[in-house]
Amino acid sequence: MTGPLLSVRDLAVTVTTRREVVRAVRGISFDIGADEAVGFVGESGSGKSITAKALMRLAPEGTAIALTGSIALRGQDILGLGEAEMRGLRGRRIAMVFQDPMTSLNPVMSIGAQMGDMLRRHLALSGRAARERGIELLDLVGIPDAARRIDDHPHQFSGGQRQRILIAIAISCEPDLLIADEPTTALDVTVQAQILRLLLRLREERGMALMLITHDFGVVAGMVDRVNVMYRGEIVESGPVGQVFAEPQHGYTRALLDAVPRLQGTAG
Ligand SMILES: Nc1ncnc2c1ncn2[C@@H]1O[C@H](COP(=O)(O)OP(=O)(O)OP(=O)(O)O)[C@@H](O)[C@H]1O
Ligand SMILES: [Mg+2]
């Protein structure tokens, strides 16, 4: 079948908590091609994470979401799927590295057990095959001495290593689309660059599509093909990343670019 991997049209997301009802995403449309990397950039609260979660029909903790519009994955309408079908899709066809790496890993389970869960569930691997696959994946994302470290618990790894482990879990079932939500925010600059390089390399090797979410235009430069700029629940600008950098059309995009001093030419 031709056409983009993911096609989102007029998506609106309402988030309901015990205290309020918020229109977090207000009718956005975008496509992601099967081998494309697409950036989503915008200030805090602009709706980036809610958009990503909506693609997997996940609500933020303690909330309920209502979705309108359409989300098609290889032409199949996700909003029409039942919950059992969604469970088969999450992690398998669309996988996400969530924004908060500390809370995304279970502190009382070994890394191997957490990886095994996903591999047994989606790929029906035996315990032993899942363990072997887990070691390969840890190796792939650059965890030294993976065969020994697979039995360690999250607190025994550095922040950068935990992020690598989350990436390993996310790609373990070879998803079509990997969503990385602020994958480097909690990390120091050197480690940030390493993690971004890892994401780029994996995307190339595995031919995945990548949705990269960040509030930092500096992070998407050199990483993505196209960028969507979000502001208050809407996409206010989108285009090839070089073009958006060179000729931002929207005042809000210009403001975001002005906040990235290292991109403005003079080095040092
Ligand atoms: N847990 C929540 N409870 C209530 N409202 C929420 C919750 N999470 C998000 N929202 C609403 O959805 C809007 C968009 O939130 P979202 O998390 O998508 O922002 P974001 O762009 O990812 O921001 P950040 O850069 O801080 O991660 C928020 O402004 C808020 O109104
Ligand atoms: Mg967010």
Tab-separated table of N, CA and C in Angstrom, residues 101-111 113-114 117 152-155 162 166 169:
chain	number	residue	atom	x	y	z
A	101	PRO	N	12.255	9.148	32.210
A	101	PRO	CA	12.886	7.828	32.248
A	101	PRO	C	12.878	7.198	33.638
A	102	MET	N	12.834	8.024	34.685
A	102	MET	CA	12.847	7.472	36.039
A	102	MET	C	11.585	6.682	36.325
A	103	THR	N	10.445	7.199	35.855
A	103	THR	CA	9.192	6.525	36.172
A	103	THR	C	8.814	5.483	35.111
A	104	SER	N	9.519	5.478	33.980
A	104	SER	CA	9.154	4.515	32.935
A	104	SER	C	9.714	3.128	33.193
A	105	LEU	N	10.771	3.037	34.000
A	105	LEU	CA	11.310	1.721	34.343
A	105	LEU	C	10.791	1.315	35.718
A	106	ASN	N	10.515	0.043	35.879
A	106	ASN	CA	10.052	-0.455	37.170
A	106	ASN	C	11.267	-0.671	38.089
A	107	PRO	N	11.331	0.064	39.233
A	107	PRO	CA	12.541	0.004	40.058
A	107	PRO	C	12.792	-1.352	40.703
A	108	VAL	N	11.755	-2.170	40.850
A	108	VAL	CA	11.952	-3.441	41.560
A	108	VAL	C	12.093	-4.646	40.624
A	109	MET	N	12.120	-4.395	39.326
A	109	MET	CA	12.322	-5.505	38.375
A	109	MET	C	13.662	-5.354	37.675
A	110	SER	N	14.342	-6.462	37.418
A	110	SER	CA	15.601	-6.401	36.670
A	110	SER	C	15.300	-5.937	35.240
A	111	ILE	N	16.352	-5.404	34.602
A	111	ILE	CA	16.202	-4.954	33.221
A	111	ILE	C	15.769	-6.118	32.327
A	113	ALA	N	14.028	-8.745	33.063
A	113	ALA	CA	12.614	-9.083	33.260
A	113	ALA	C	11.715	-8.089	32.524
A	114	GLN	N	12.130	-6.804	32.561
A	114	GLN	CA	11.304	-5.784	31.907
A	114	GLN	C	11.356	-5.919	30.395
A	117	ASP	N	9.244	-9.142	29.336
A	117	ASP	CA	7.793	-8.918	29.330
A	117	ASP	C	7.279	-8.587	27.946
A	152	ASP	N	20.770	-6.653	36.315
A	152	ASP	CA	20.790	-5.510	37.227
A	152	ASP	C	19.456	-4.767	37.224
A	153	HIS	N	19.274	-3.935	38.255
A	153	HIS	CA	18.052	-3.148	38.395
A	153	HIS	C	18.313	-1.706	37.943
A	154	PRO	N	17.242	-0.959	37.621
A	154	PRO	CA	17.414	0.387	37.058
A	154	PRO	C	18.387	1.284	37.845
A	155	HIS	N	18.333	1.249	39.192
A	155	HIS	CA	19.157	2.185	39.970
A	155	HIS	C	20.654	1.897	39.832
A	162	ARG	N	20.138	4.459	31.540
A	162	ARG	CA	18.699	4.156	31.655
A	162	ARG	C	17.970	4.579	30.383
A	166	LEU	N	15.747	2.241	27.892
A	166	LEU	CA	14.373	2.525	27.444
A	166	LEU	C	14.277	2.475	25.925
A	169	ILE	N	14.258	-1.161	24.922
A	169	ILE	CA	12.932	-1.778	25.124
A	169	ILE	C	11.981	-1.313	24.023
